[in-house]
Amino acid sequence: MTVYLAGLFESRARLRVERDRLIVAGLTVNSTWLDAPEDVTYAKPEAPYGQIARKDLDEVDAADLLILDTLDVTPRGGREFEAGYAVGRGKPVLVVGPARNVFHHLFLRFESWDDLFASGVDPVEEAD
């Protein structure tokens, strides 16, 4: 099963740890944005944002499940767009962190990554 992990870009170091835990659990994580170099920011006006967005959506399309990390507050809406896109494509979504908007209440939600891993929830069942 392939999982797309959506979260705050600046949290990628923390989320790489969670990605590795998902891989150990037997899942494939295709969120290549997690491996962007630490010096990459959204403050560069010359960045090819359209290409980056298309690549991320292609990865959501290729995934069976999206896990939305809401632990960090963000002024941007990229992770929310990705989650909405996944729903529109018929993909299940799990939320890790607080419900930050009304739509987060539509999904199975866990307060923390430890809670998700301890829950015994089978992502394969969630994707069916």
PDB file of C-alpha atoms in Angstrom:
ATOM      1  CA  MET A   1       0.000   0.000   0.000  1.00  0.00           C
ATOM      2  CA  THR A   2       1.217   3.478  -0.873  1.00  0.00           C
ATOM      3  CA  VAL A   3       0.658   6.400   1.485  1.00  0.00           C
ATOM      4  CA  TYR A   4       0.983  10.101   0.750  1.00  0.00           C
ATOM      5  CA  LEU A   5       1.958  12.065   3.839  1.00  0.00           C
ATOM      6  CA  ALA A   6       0.669  15.668   3.808  1.00  0.00           C
ATOM      7  CA  GLY A   7       1.991  18.182   6.295  1.00  0.00           C
ATOM      8  CA  LEU A   8       3.686  21.499   6.908  1.00  0.00           C
ATOM      9  CA  PHE A   9       6.740  21.845   4.637  1.00  0.00           C
ATOM     10  CA  GLU A  10       8.878  23.183   7.487  1.00  0.00           C
ATOM     11  CA  SER A  11       8.081  20.047   9.532  1.00  0.00           C
ATOM     12  CA  ARG A  12       9.677  17.662   7.049  1.00  0.00           C
ATOM     13  CA  ALA A  13      12.523  16.640   9.395  1.00  0.00           C
ATOM     14  CA  ARG A  14       9.961  15.543  12.024  1.00  0.00           C
ATOM     15  CA  LEU A  15       7.771  13.897   9.408  1.00  0.00           C
ATOM     16  CA  ARG A  16      10.684  11.922   7.936  1.00  0.00           C
ATOM     17  CA  VAL A  17      10.786  10.061  11.265  1.00  0.00           C
ATOM     18  CA  GLU A  18       7.095   9.203  10.909  1.00  0.00           C
ATOM     19  CA  ARG A  19       7.617   8.197   7.280  1.00  0.00           C
ATOM     20  CA  ASP A  20      10.316   5.787   8.399  1.00  0.00           C
ATOM     21  CA  ARG A  21       7.941   4.313  10.989  1.00  0.00           C
ATOM     22  CA  LEU A  22       5.317   3.801   8.265  1.00  0.00           C
ATOM     23  CA  ILE A  23       7.903   2.062   6.086  1.00  0.00           C
ATOM     24  CA  VAL A  24       8.911  -0.238   8.956  1.00  0.00           C
ATOM     25  CA  ALA A  25       5.195  -1.052   9.305  1.00  0.00           C
ATOM     26  CA  GLY A  26       5.266  -2.293   5.710  1.00  0.00           C
ATOM     27  CA  LEU A  27       3.875   0.705   3.841  1.00  0.00           C
ATOM     28  CA  THR A  28       5.354   2.651   0.944  1.00  0.00           C
ATOM     29  CA  VAL A  29       5.442   6.425   1.376  1.00  0.00           C
ATOM     30  CA  ASN A  30       5.719   8.396  -1.852  1.00  0.00           C
ATOM     31  CA  SER A  31       5.862  11.956  -0.465  1.00  0.00           C
ATOM     32  CA  THR A  32       9.080  13.121  -2.130  1.00  0.00           C
ATOM     33  CA  TRP A  33       8.662  16.635  -0.709  1.00  0.00           C
ATOM     34  CA  LEU A  34       9.898  15.206   2.605  1.00  0.00           C
ATOM     35  CA  ASP A  35      13.373  14.881   1.116  1.00  0.00           C
ATOM     36  CA  ALA A  36      13.712  18.487  -0.050  1.00  0.00           C
ATOM     37  CA  PRO A  37      17.012  19.961   1.169  1.00  0.00           C
ATOM     38  CA  GLU A  38      16.883  21.918   4.392  1.00  0.00           C
ATOM     39  CA  ASP A  39      17.798  25.169   2.591  1.00  0.00           C
ATOM     40  CA  VAL A  40      14.682  25.003   0.370  1.00  0.00           C
ATOM     41  CA  THR A  41      11.991  27.479   1.388  1.00  0.00           C
ATOM     42  CA  TYR A  42       8.833  28.950  -0.065  1.00  0.00           C
ATOM     43  CA  ALA A  43      10.403  32.404   0.027  1.00  0.00           C
ATOM     44  CA  LYS A  44      12.159  32.035  -3.335  1.00  0.00           C
ATOM     45  CA  PRO A  45      10.139  33.826  -6.020  1.00  0.00           C
ATOM     46  CA  GLU A  46      11.929  31.957  -8.819  1.00  0.00           C
ATOM     47  CA  ALA A  47      10.814  28.503  -7.583  1.00  0.00           C
ATOM     48  CA  PRO A  48       8.801  26.446 -10.112  1.00  0.00           C
ATOM     49  CA  TYR A  49       5.738  26.239  -7.862  1.00  0.00           C
ATOM     50  CA  GLY A  50       3.409  24.950 -10.573  1.00  0.00           C
ATOM     51  CA  GLN A  51       5.714  22.016 -11.279  1.00  0.00           C
ATOM     52  CA  ILE A  52       6.080  21.295  -7.576  1.00  0.00           C
ATOM     53  CA  ALA A  53       2.295  21.334  -7.066  1.00  0.00           C
ATOM     54  CA  ARG A  54       1.705  19.033 -10.057  1.00  0.00           C
ATOM     55  CA  LYS A  55       4.315  16.548  -8.756  1.00  0.00           C
ATOM     56  CA  ASP A  56       2.659  16.513  -5.326  1.00  0.00           C
ATOM     57  CA  LEU A  57      -0.789  15.901  -6.826  1.00  0.00           C
ATOM     58  CA  ASP A  58       0.618  13.143  -9.034  1.00  0.00           C
ATOM     59  CA  GLU A  59       1.929  11.514  -5.855  1.00  0.00           C
ATOM     60  CA  VAL A  60      -1.497  11.846  -4.201  1.00  0.00           C
ATOM     61  CA  ASP A  61      -2.995  10.199  -7.296  1.00  0.00           C
ATOM     62  CA  ALA A  62      -0.514   7.323  -7.004  1.00  0.00           C
ATOM     63  CA  ALA A  63      -1.259   6.779  -3.302  1.00  0.00           C
ATOM     64  CA  ASP A  64      -3.935   4.532  -1.798  1.00  0.00           C
ATOM     65  CA  LEU A  65      -4.295   6.625   1.371  1.00  0.00           C
ATOM     66  CA  LEU A  66      -3.431  10.139   2.524  1.00  0.00           C
ATOM     67  CA  ILE A  67      -2.328  10.838   6.082  1.00  0.00           C
ATOM     68  CA  LEU A  68      -2.745  14.498   7.011  1.00  0.00           C
ATOM     69  CA  ASP A  69      -0.476  15.772   9.782  1.00  0.00           C
ATOM     70  CA  THR A  70      -2.081  18.792  11.495  1.00  0.00           C
ATOM     71  CA  LEU A  71       0.217  18.977  14.511  1.00  0.00           C
ATOM     72  CA  ASP A  72       1.744  22.267  13.361  1.00  0.00           C
ATOM     73  CA  VAL A  73      -0.107  25.485  12.629  1.00  0.00           C
ATOM     74  CA  THR A  74       0.463  26.800   9.125  1.00  0.00           C
ATOM     75  CA  PRO A  75      -0.479  30.054   7.406  1.00  0.00           C
ATOM     76  CA  ARG A  76      -0.579  28.227   4.059  1.00  0.00           C
ATOM     77  CA  GLY A  77      -3.077  25.668   2.813  1.00  0.00           C
ATOM     78  CA  GLY A  78      -1.053  23.163   0.807  1.00  0.00           C
ATOM     79  CA  ARG A  79      -1.705  20.177   3.055  1.00  0.00           C
ATOM     80  CA  GLU A  80      -5.414  21.031   3.197  1.00  0.00           C
ATOM     81  CA  PHE A  81      -5.603  21.261  -0.581  1.00  0.00           C
ATOM     82  CA  GLU A  82      -3.881  17.885  -0.892  1.00  0.00           C
ATOM     83  CA  ALA A  83      -6.360  16.316   1.531  1.00  0.00           C
ATOM     84  CA  GLY A  84      -9.329  17.792  -0.320  1.00  0.00           C
ATOM     85  CA  TYR A  85      -7.876  16.625  -3.606  1.00  0.00           C
ATOM     86  CA  ALA A  86      -7.497  13.109  -2.193  1.00  0.00           C
ATOM     87  CA  VAL A  87     -11.135  13.100  -1.060  1.00  0.00           C
ATOM     88  CA  GLY A  88     -12.207  14.264  -4.506  1.00  0.00           C
ATOM     89  CA  ARG A  89     -10.282  11.346  -5.995  1.00  0.00           C
ATOM     90  CA  GLY A  90     -12.051   8.887  -3.667  1.00  0.00           C
ATOM     91  CA  LYS A  91      -9.061   8.243  -1.421  1.00  0.00           C
ATOM     92  CA  PRO A  92      -9.361   7.740   2.328  1.00  0.00           C
ATOM     93  CA  VAL A  93      -7.753  10.267   4.666  1.00  0.00           C
ATOM     94  CA  LEU A  94      -6.478   9.835   8.214  1.00  0.00           C
ATOM     95  CA  VAL A  95      -5.671  12.875  10.364  1.00  0.00           C
ATOM     96  CA  VAL A  96      -2.882  12.983  12.929  1.00  0.00           C
ATOM     97  CA  GLY A  97      -3.219  16.006  15.187  1.00  0.00           C
ATOM     98  CA  PRO A  98      -5.958  18.409  16.148  1.00  0.00           C
ATOM     99  CA  ALA A  99      -9.032  19.064  14.032  1.00  0.00           C
ATOM    100  CA  ARG A 100      -8.151  22.495  12.674  1.00  0.00           C
ATOM    101  CA  ASN A 101     -11.255  22.907  10.534  1.00  0.00           C
ATOM    102  CA  VAL A 102     -14.717  21.417  10.165  1.00  0.00           C
ATOM    103  CA  PHE A 103     -13.626  18.967   7.448  1.00  0.00           C
ATOM    104  CA  HIS A 104     -11.130  17.227   9.722  1.00  0.00           C
ATOM    105  CA  HIS A 105     -14.133  15.825  11.607  1.00  0.00           C
ATOM    106  CA  LEU A 106     -15.020  13.741   8.558  1.00  0.00           C
ATOM    107  CA  PHE A 107     -11.962  11.534   8.999  1.00  0.00           C
ATOM    108  CA  LEU A 108     -10.605   9.048  11.480  1.00  0.00           C
ATOM    109  CA  ARG A 109      -8.341  11.204  13.637  1.00  0.00           C
ATOM    110  CA  PHE A 110      -5.532  10.516  16.082  1.00  0.00           C
ATOM    111  CA  GLU A 111      -4.083  12.980  18.586  1.00  0.00           C
ATOM    112  CA  SER A 112      -0.505  11.891  17.837  1.00  0.00           C
ATOM    113  CA  TRP A 113       1.553   9.596  15.650  1.00  0.00           C
ATOM    114  CA  ASP A 114       2.083   7.332  18.656  1.00  0.00           C
ATOM    115  CA  ASP A 115      -1.706   7.079  18.992  1.00  0.00           C
ATOM    116  CA  LEU A 116      -1.996   6.106  15.327  1.00  0.00           C
ATOM    117  CA  PHE A 117       0.646   3.405  15.615  1.00  0.00           C
ATOM    118  CA  ALA A 118      -0.791   2.105  18.904  1.00  0.00           C
ATOM    119  CA  SER A 119      -4.356   2.069  17.583  1.00  0.00           C
ATOM    120  CA  GLY A 120      -4.062  -1.101  15.575  1.00  0.00           C
ATOM    121  CA  VAL A 121      -5.847   0.658  12.706  1.00  0.00           C
ATOM    122  CA  ASP A 122      -5.064  -1.172   9.499  1.00  0.00           C
ATOM    123  CA  PRO A 123      -4.419   1.390   6.750  1.00  0.00           C
ATOM    124  CA  VAL A 124      -5.256  -1.267   4.180  1.00  0.00           C
ATOM    125  CA  GLU A 125      -8.787  -1.516   5.614  1.00  0.00           C
ATOM    126  CA  GLU A 126      -9.037   2.262   5.674  1.00  0.00           C
ATOM    127  CA  ALA A 127      -8.167   2.344   1.991  1.00  0.00           C
ATOM    128  CA  ASP A 128     -10.879  -0.154   1.075  1.00  0.00           C
TER     129      ASP A 128
END
